[in-house]
């Protein structure tokens, strides 16, 4: 319940203060989330390094944290209503949207539309309540292999948080193990968890990279995403043939030669 959630948030802030007295933090609440924000770091890289260190020290509740610019945030979803109540509220609001658009929600083709859209949106945003790091850690295996592991052409579908229109494409992931590997199928599952949230492609790229780095502690991670955005193809500038490419990397992939090898491998045989 909400009082307990508030107490938990402040308890975590106190725990952080004891662990790192010089680190600033503050708590905000905007239903249905409690948000604990840590620090004002000089760079995003410093924030990422701090997050990785805190995940190892406080794994039970730092796993769901993420980096935003120069801060580390822990987002805790607190359901303030039952699943049935949430479904009813969504159906009600989608019925109102149809009316505001000038449609008749009672006509044959639209009678069940609010229910269908409600189910679709819950599916497309279910990643908000899932833990990607737990997925990786559920299949970690000790191995001495220290060469590149690549899973490429991972299909994904997500929703742009600005217009709530789809963007979709392919994710390419590479990492160099540092004593541990993970099951190959877990990498696409991690992509799905982050993609099934309201997203922007830039953050999606960073979150996948940060998650793998935190869970596996490899010698390096690289993530490249190529996507088409309906928000700039169906509307706005209407550029139907445009693609957006983003990348992010850590460790060994900061070396240009290593990045070049990865790029050659993901483009080979296309």
PDB file of N, CA and C in Angstrom, residues 167-223:
ATOM      1  N   UNK A 167       7.584   2.631 -33.116  1.00  0.00           N
ATOM      2  CA  UNK A 167       8.841   2.609 -33.856  1.00  0.00           C
ATOM      3  C   UNK A 167       9.386   1.190 -33.737  1.00  0.00           C
ATOM      4  N   UNK A 168      10.029   0.714 -34.794  1.00  0.00           N
ATOM      5  CA  UNK A 168      10.404  -0.695 -34.847  1.00  0.00           C
ATOM      6  C   UNK A 168      11.637  -0.876 -35.725  1.00  0.00           C
ATOM      7  N   UNK A 169      12.296  -1.998 -35.534  1.00  0.00           N
ATOM      8  CA  UNK A 169      13.490  -2.260 -36.331  1.00  0.00           C
ATOM      9  C   UNK A 169      14.271  -3.423 -35.782  1.00  0.00           C
ATOM     10  N   UNK A 170      15.599  -3.274 -35.760  1.00  0.00           N
ATOM     11  CA  UNK A 170      16.475  -4.366 -35.342  1.00  0.00           C
ATOM     12  C   UNK A 170      17.512  -3.864 -34.349  1.00  0.00           C
ATOM     13  N   UNK A 171      17.829  -4.742 -33.396  1.00  0.00           N
ATOM     14  CA  UNK A 171      18.853  -4.465 -32.390  1.00  0.00           C
ATOM     15  C   UNK A 171      20.007  -5.440 -32.612  1.00  0.00           C
ATOM     16  N   UNK A 172      21.240  -4.930 -32.544  1.00  0.00           N
ATOM     17  CA  UNK A 172      22.436  -5.762 -32.635  1.00  0.00           C
ATOM     18  C   UNK A 172      23.207  -5.593 -31.327  1.00  0.00           C
ATOM     19  N   UNK A 173      23.525  -6.694 -30.679  1.00  0.00           N
ATOM     20  CA  UNK A 173      24.199  -6.664 -29.375  1.00  0.00           C
ATOM     21  C   UNK A 173      25.494  -7.463 -29.453  1.00  0.00           C
ATOM     22  N   UNK A 174      26.550  -6.903 -28.911  1.00  0.00           N
ATOM     23  CA  UNK A 174      27.806  -7.624 -28.771  1.00  0.00           C
ATOM     24  C   UNK A 174      28.379  -7.419 -27.386  1.00  0.00           C
ATOM     25  N   UNK A 175      28.982  -8.444 -26.832  1.00  0.00           N
ATOM     26  CA  UNK A 175      29.682  -8.280 -25.554  1.00  0.00           C
ATOM     27  C   UNK A 175      30.871  -9.221 -25.499  1.00  0.00           C
ATOM     28  N   UNK A 176      31.851  -8.876 -24.688  1.00  0.00           N
ATOM     29  CA  UNK A 176      33.050  -9.698 -24.498  1.00  0.00           C
ATOM     30  C   UNK A 176      33.016 -10.196 -23.063  1.00  0.00           C
ATOM     31  N   UNK A 177      32.792 -11.494 -22.852  1.00  0.00           N
ATOM     32  CA  UNK A 177      32.619 -12.030 -21.496  1.00  0.00           C
ATOM     33  C   UNK A 177      33.849 -11.803 -20.613  1.00  0.00           C
ATOM     34  N   UNK A 178      33.571 -11.725 -19.329  1.00  0.00           N
ATOM     35  CA  UNK A 178      34.628 -11.567 -18.330  1.00  0.00           C
ATOM     36  C   UNK A 178      34.426 -12.616 -17.242  1.00  0.00           C
ATOM     37  N   UNK A 179      34.386 -13.882 -17.672  1.00  0.00           N
ATOM     38  CA  UNK A 179      34.182 -14.976 -16.728  1.00  0.00           C
ATOM     39  C   UNK A 179      32.801 -15.581 -16.778  1.00  0.00           C
ATOM     40  N   UNK A 180      31.810 -14.811 -17.267  1.00  0.00           N
ATOM     41  CA  UNK A 180      30.441 -15.313 -17.324  1.00  0.00           C
ATOM     42  C   UNK A 180      29.802 -14.985 -18.681  1.00  0.00           C
ATOM     43  N   UNK A 181      28.987 -15.925 -19.157  1.00  0.00           N
ATOM     44  CA  UNK A 181      28.157 -15.699 -20.332  1.00  0.00           C
ATOM     45  C   UNK A 181      26.696 -15.845 -19.900  1.00  0.00           C
ATOM     46  N   UNK A 182      25.795 -15.456 -20.775  1.00  0.00           N
ATOM     47  CA  UNK A 182      24.369 -15.652 -20.506  1.00  0.00           C
ATOM     48  C   UNK A 182      23.742 -16.418 -21.659  1.00  0.00           C
ATOM     49  N   UNK A 183      22.599 -17.042 -21.415  1.00  0.00           N
ATOM     50  CA  UNK A 183      21.900 -17.753 -22.473  1.00  0.00           C
ATOM     51  C   UNK A 183      21.572 -16.807 -23.619  1.00  0.00           C
ATOM     52  N   UNK A 184      21.808 -17.245 -24.853  1.00  0.00           N
ATOM     53  CA  UNK A 184      21.648 -16.363 -26.000  1.00  0.00           C
ATOM     54  C   UNK A 184      20.222 -15.811 -26.108  1.00  0.00           C
ATOM     55  N   UNK A 185      19.230 -16.620 -25.746  1.00  0.00           N
ATOM     56  CA  UNK A 185      17.837 -16.162 -25.861  1.00  0.00           C
ATOM     57  C   UNK A 185      17.514 -15.059 -24.866  1.00  0.00           C
ATOM     58  N   UNK A 186      18.354 -14.906 -23.838  1.00  0.00           N
ATOM     59  CA  UNK A 186      18.072 -13.890 -22.819  1.00  0.00           C
ATOM     60  C   UNK A 186      18.295 -12.480 -23.351  1.00  0.00           C
ATOM     61  N   UNK A 187      19.199 -12.326 -24.315  1.00  0.00           N
ATOM     62  CA  UNK A 187      19.449 -10.988 -24.860  1.00  0.00           C
ATOM     63  C   UNK A 187      18.225 -10.447 -25.608  1.00  0.00           C
ATOM     64  N   UNK A 188      17.586 -11.235 -26.495  1.00  0.00           N
ATOM     65  CA  UNK A 188      16.335 -10.735 -27.091  1.00  0.00           C
ATOM     66  C   UNK A 188      15.237 -10.480 -26.060  1.00  0.00           C
ATOM     67  N   UNK A 189      15.206 -11.280 -24.992  1.00  0.00           N
ATOM     68  CA  UNK A 189      14.193 -11.054 -23.950  1.00  0.00           C
ATOM     69  C   UNK A 189      14.424  -9.713 -23.243  1.00  0.00           C
ATOM     70  N   UNK A 190      15.689  -9.377 -23.026  1.00  0.00           N
ATOM     71  CA  UNK A 190      16.007  -8.076 -22.423  1.00  0.00           C
ATOM     72  C   UNK A 190      15.562  -6.948 -23.348  1.00  0.00           C
ATOM     73  N   UNK A 191      15.798  -7.115 -24.642  1.00  0.00           N
ATOM     74  CA  UNK A 191      15.340  -6.127 -25.619  1.00  0.00           C
ATOM     75  C   UNK A 191      13.825  -5.948 -25.513  1.00  0.00           C
ATOM     76  N   UNK A 192      13.092  -7.043 -25.425  1.00  0.00           N
ATOM     77  CA  UNK A 192      11.625  -6.970 -25.337  1.00  0.00           C
ATOM     78  C   UNK A 192      11.171  -6.215 -24.092  1.00  0.00           C
ATOM     79  N   UNK A 193      11.833  -6.470 -22.949  1.00  0.00           N
ATOM     80  CA  UNK A 193      11.432  -5.808 -21.706  1.00  0.00           C
ATOM     81  C   UNK A 193      11.563  -4.298 -21.835  1.00  0.00           C
ATOM     82  N   UNK A 194      12.685  -3.834 -22.361  1.00  0.00           N
ATOM     83  CA  UNK A 194      12.879  -2.392 -22.490  1.00  0.00           C
ATOM     84  C   UNK A 194      12.044  -1.793 -23.616  1.00  0.00           C
ATOM     85  N   UNK A 195      11.824  -2.578 -24.690  1.00  0.00           N
ATOM     86  CA  UNK A 195      11.036  -2.062 -25.809  1.00  0.00           C
ATOM     87  C   UNK A 195       9.567  -1.928 -25.447  1.00  0.00           C
ATOM     88  N   UNK A 196       9.076  -2.799 -24.555  1.00  0.00           N
ATOM     89  CA  UNK A 196       7.667  -2.755 -24.178  1.00  0.00           C
ATOM     90  C   UNK A 196       7.435  -1.764 -23.044  1.00  0.00           C
ATOM     91  N   UNK A 197       7.866  -0.557 -23.301  1.00  0.00           N
ATOM     92  CA  UNK A 197       7.655   0.596 -22.438  1.00  0.00           C
ATOM     93  C   UNK A 197       7.484   1.797 -23.360  1.00  0.00           C
ATOM     94  N   UNK A 198       6.994   2.898 -22.833  1.00  0.00           N
ATOM     95  CA  UNK A 198       7.016   4.130 -23.619  1.00  0.00           C
ATOM     96  C   UNK A 198       8.469   4.570 -23.696  1.00  0.00           C
ATOM     97  N   UNK A 199       8.990   4.747 -24.914  1.00  0.00           N
ATOM     98  CA  UNK A 199      10.422   4.858 -25.097  1.00  0.00           C
ATOM     99  C   UNK A 199      10.807   5.963 -26.074  1.00  0.00           C
ATOM    100  N   UNK A 200      12.097   6.250 -26.084  1.00  0.00           N
ATOM    101  CA  UNK A 200      12.770   6.917 -27.198  1.00  0.00           C
ATOM    102  C   UNK A 200      13.941   6.011 -27.567  1.00  0.00           C
ATOM    103  N   UNK A 201      14.331   6.023 -28.819  1.00  0.00           N
ATOM    104  CA  UNK A 201      15.349   5.083 -29.290  1.00  0.00           C
ATOM    105  C   UNK A 201      16.684   5.291 -28.576  1.00  0.00           C
ATOM    106  N   UNK A 202      17.008   6.539 -28.293  1.00  0.00           N
ATOM    107  CA  UNK A 202      18.293   6.811 -27.636  1.00  0.00           C
ATOM    108  C   UNK A 202      18.355   6.162 -26.256  1.00  0.00           C
ATOM    109  N   UNK A 203      17.283   6.311 -25.474  1.00  0.00           N
ATOM    110  CA  UNK A 203      17.267   5.728 -24.128  1.00  0.00           C
ATOM    111  C   UNK A 203      17.210   4.209 -24.194  1.00  0.00           C
ATOM    112  N   UNK A 204      16.448   3.675 -25.140  1.00  0.00           N
ATOM    113  CA  UNK A 204      16.368   2.225 -25.307  1.00  0.00           C
ATOM    114  C   UNK A 204      17.757   1.642 -25.534  1.00  0.00           C
ATOM    115  N   UNK A 205      18.557   2.299 -26.362  1.00  0.00           N
ATOM    116  CA  UNK A 205      19.923   1.844 -26.640  1.00  0.00           C
ATOM    117  C   UNK A 205      20.760   1.819 -25.365  1.00  0.00           C
ATOM    118  N   UNK A 206      20.687   2.906 -24.597  1.00  0.00           N
ATOM    119  CA  UNK A 206      21.492   3.000 -23.379  1.00  0.00           C
ATOM    120  C   UNK A 206      21.034   2.006 -22.322  1.00  0.00           C
ATOM    121  N   UNK A 207      19.726   1.814 -22.189  1.00  0.00           N
ATOM    122  CA  UNK A 207      19.228   0.913 -21.152  1.00  0.00           C
ATOM    123  C   UNK A 207      19.644  -0.532 -21.406  1.00  0.00           C
ATOM    124  N   UNK A 208      19.590  -0.963 -22.656  1.00  0.00           N
ATOM    125  CA  UNK A 208      20.019  -2.325 -22.981  1.00  0.00           C
ATOM    126  C   UNK A 208      21.493  -2.488 -22.649  1.00  0.00           C
ATOM    127  N   UNK A 209      22.296  -1.505 -23.059  1.00  0.00           N
ATOM    128  CA  UNK A 209      23.737  -1.558 -22.784  1.00  0.00           C
ATOM    129  C   UNK A 209      24.024  -1.576 -21.284  1.00  0.00           C
ATOM    130  N   UNK A 210      23.391  -0.658 -20.534  1.00  0.00           N
ATOM    131  CA  UNK A 210      23.626  -0.572 -19.091  1.00  0.00           C
ATOM    132  C   UNK A 210      23.213  -1.857 -18.377  1.00  0.00           C
ATOM    133  N   UNK A 211      22.103  -2.453 -18.804  1.00  0.00           N
ATOM    134  CA  UNK A 211      21.608  -3.674 -18.174  1.00  0.00           C
ATOM    135  C   UNK A 211      22.607  -4.821 -18.336  1.00  0.00           C
ATOM    136  N   UNK A 212      23.122  -5.013 -19.539  1.00  0.00           N
ATOM    137  CA  UNK A 212      24.079  -6.098 -19.798  1.00  0.00           C
ATOM    138  C   UNK A 212      25.372  -5.846 -19.031  1.00  0.00           C
ATOM    139  N   UNK A 213      25.824  -4.597 -19.041  1.00  0.00           N
ATOM    140  CA  UNK A 213      27.057  -4.265 -18.326  1.00  0.00           C
ATOM    141  C   UNK A 213      26.905  -4.521 -16.831  1.00  0.00           C
ATOM    142  N   UNK A 214      25.762  -4.146 -16.283  1.00  0.00           N
ATOM    143  CA  UNK A 214      25.540  -4.307 -14.844  1.00  0.00           C
ATOM    144  C   UNK A 214      25.383  -5.768 -14.445  1.00  0.00           C
ATOM    145  N   UNK A 215      24.621  -6.531 -15.226  1.00  0.00           N
ATOM    146  CA  UNK A 215      24.323  -7.915 -14.845  1.00  0.00           C
ATOM    147  C   UNK A 215      25.497  -8.852 -15.064  1.00  0.00           C
ATOM    148  N   UNK A 216      26.216  -8.693 -16.179  1.00  0.00           N
ATOM    149  CA  UNK A 216      27.274  -9.648 -16.536  1.00  0.00           C
ATOM    150  C   UNK A 216      28.680  -9.147 -16.234  1.00  0.00           C
ATOM    151  N   UNK A 217      28.832  -7.829 -16.051  1.00  0.00           N
ATOM    152  CA  UNK A 217      30.140  -7.217 -15.854  1.00  0.00           C
ATOM    153  C   UNK A 217      31.151  -7.684 -16.907  1.00  0.00           C
ATOM    154  N   UNK A 218      30.806  -7.592 -18.185  1.00  0.00           N
ATOM    155  CA  UNK A 218      31.719  -8.051 -19.233  1.00  0.00           C
ATOM    156  C   UNK A 218      32.861  -7.062 -19.444  1.00  0.00           C
ATOM    157  N   UNK A 219      33.809  -7.449 -20.303  1.00  0.00           N
ATOM    158  CA  UNK A 219      34.919  -6.558 -20.637  1.00  0.00           C
ATOM    159  C   UNK A 219      34.446  -5.398 -21.505  1.00  0.00           C
ATOM    160  N   UNK A 220      33.294  -5.554 -22.129  1.00  0.00           N
ATOM    161  CA  UNK A 220      32.722  -4.482 -22.932  1.00  0.00           C
ATOM    162  C   UNK A 220      31.393  -4.892 -23.519  1.00  0.00           C
ATOM    163  N   UNK A 221      30.540  -3.911 -23.786  1.00  0.00           N
ATOM    164  CA  UNK A 221      29.227  -4.134 -24.406  1.00  0.00           C
ATOM    165  C   UNK A 221      29.046  -3.099 -25.504  1.00  0.00           C
ATOM    166  N   UNK A 222      28.409  -3.514 -26.602  1.00  0.00           N
ATOM    167  CA  UNK A 222      28.016  -2.559 -27.636  1.00  0.00           C
ATOM    168  C   UNK A 222      26.596  -2.889 -28.088  1.00  0.00           C
ATOM    169  N   UNK A 223      25.800  -1.851 -28.297  1.00  0.00           N
ATOM    170  CA  UNK A 223      24.421  -2.000 -28.766  1.00  0.00           C
ATOM    171  C   UNK A 223      24.207  -1.028 -29.918  1.00  0.00           C
TER     172      UNK A 223
END
